[in-house]
């Protein structure tokens, strides 16, 4: 995934309320695995576990031919 990532205003509004890290969101987009049970075309749900913090980030994206739009994200404790 070498496309440019853009962030939906919805995500930026909720980032502070949910105490989300944009760095972890970007890392999830780059290296996360697709979560089949959460994905609904044309949206894709990616998830990545960060062991040191014991957090799993879920990121919903829409892929275009030139860029990836990050629609929303959330985290949960543990796997």
GROMACS .gro file of C-alpha atoms in nm:
model
   79
    1UNK     CA    1   0.000   0.000   0.000
    2UNK     CA    2   0.213   0.282  -0.128
    3UNK     CA    3  -0.079   0.518  -0.187
    4UNK     CA    4  -0.122   0.851  -0.013
    5UNK     CA    5  -0.356   0.830   0.286
    6UNK     CA    6  -0.614   1.102   0.345
    7UNK     CA    7  -0.819   1.141   0.662
    8UNK     CA    8  -1.194   1.194   0.662
    9UNK     CA    9  -1.304   1.497   0.873
   10UNK     CA   10  -1.522   1.255   1.074
   11UNK     CA   11  -1.209   1.075   1.193
   12UNK     CA   12  -1.027   1.397   1.280
   13UNK     CA   13  -1.329   1.516   1.484
   14UNK     CA   14  -1.335   1.194   1.687
   15UNK     CA   15  -0.956   1.147   1.721
   16UNK     CA   16  -0.930   1.348   2.044
   17UNK     CA   17  -1.252   1.211   2.197
   18UNK     CA   18  -1.129   0.854   2.148
   19UNK     CA   19  -0.762   0.933   2.227
   20UNK     CA   20  -0.651   0.785   1.895
   21UNK     CA   21  -0.298   0.807   1.762
   22UNK     CA   22  -0.267   0.913   1.397
   23UNK     CA   23   0.071   0.736   1.386
   24UNK     CA   24  -0.089   0.407   1.492
   25UNK     CA   25  -0.370   0.459   1.241
   26UNK     CA   26  -0.116   0.511   0.961
   27UNK     CA   27   0.081   0.204   1.076
   28UNK     CA   28  -0.242   0.000   1.071
   29UNK     CA   29  -0.314   0.116   0.715
   30UNK     CA   30   0.039   0.025   0.606
   31UNK     CA   31   0.084  -0.310   0.782
   32UNK     CA   32  -0.257  -0.417   0.916
   33UNK     CA   33  -0.443  -0.728   0.810
   34UNK     CA   34  -0.792  -0.721   0.659
   35UNK     CA   35  -1.062  -0.814   0.906
   36UNK     CA   36  -1.305  -1.013   0.685
   37UNK     CA   37  -1.596  -1.012   0.928
   38UNK     CA   38  -1.598  -0.631   0.962
   39UNK     CA   39  -1.541  -0.541   0.593
   40UNK     CA   40  -1.830  -0.440   0.369
   41UNK     CA   41  -1.755  -0.351   0.007
   42UNK     CA   42  -1.640  -0.089  -0.094
   43UNK     CA   43  -1.506  -0.030   0.256
   44UNK     CA   44  -1.224  -0.238   0.403
   45UNK     CA   45  -1.158  -0.291   0.772
   46UNK     CA   46  -0.794  -0.331   0.870
   47UNK     CA   47  -0.676  -0.433   1.214
   48UNK     CA   48  -0.340  -0.436   1.385
   49UNK     CA   49  -0.234  -0.539   1.734
   50UNK     CA   50   0.024  -0.325   1.917
   51UNK     CA   51   0.169  -0.561   2.176
   52UNK     CA   52   0.363  -0.313   2.388
   53UNK     CA   53   0.046  -0.113   2.462
   54UNK     CA   54  -0.184  -0.421   2.445
   55UNK     CA   55  -0.416  -0.238   2.201
   56UNK     CA   56  -0.580  -0.340   1.874
   57UNK     CA   57  -0.657  -0.065   1.624
   58UNK     CA   58  -0.939  -0.110   1.372
   59UNK     CA   59  -0.936   0.125   1.072
   60UNK     CA   60  -1.207   0.154   0.805
   61UNK     CA   61  -1.071   0.265   0.469
   62UNK     CA   62  -1.197   0.321   0.115
   63UNK     CA   63  -0.940   0.252  -0.153
   64UNK     CA   64  -0.923   0.464  -0.468
   65UNK     CA   65  -0.674   0.410  -0.752
   66UNK     CA   66  -0.463   0.709  -0.636
   67UNK     CA   67  -0.518   0.728  -0.261
   68UNK     CA   68  -0.664   0.563   0.049
   69UNK     CA   69  -0.930   0.746   0.249
   70UNK     CA   70  -0.931   0.667   0.619
   71UNK     CA   71  -1.298   0.692   0.716
   72UNK     CA   72  -1.292   0.606   1.085
   73UNK     CA   73  -1.095   0.417   1.347
   74UNK     CA   74  -1.133   0.278   1.695
   75UNK     CA   75  -0.921   0.084   1.940
   76UNK     CA   76  -0.984  -0.184   2.194
   77UNK     CA   77  -0.781  -0.329   2.477
   78UNK     CA   78  -0.620  -0.663   2.403
   79UNK     CA   79  -0.653  -0.862   2.083
   0.00000   0.00000   0.00000
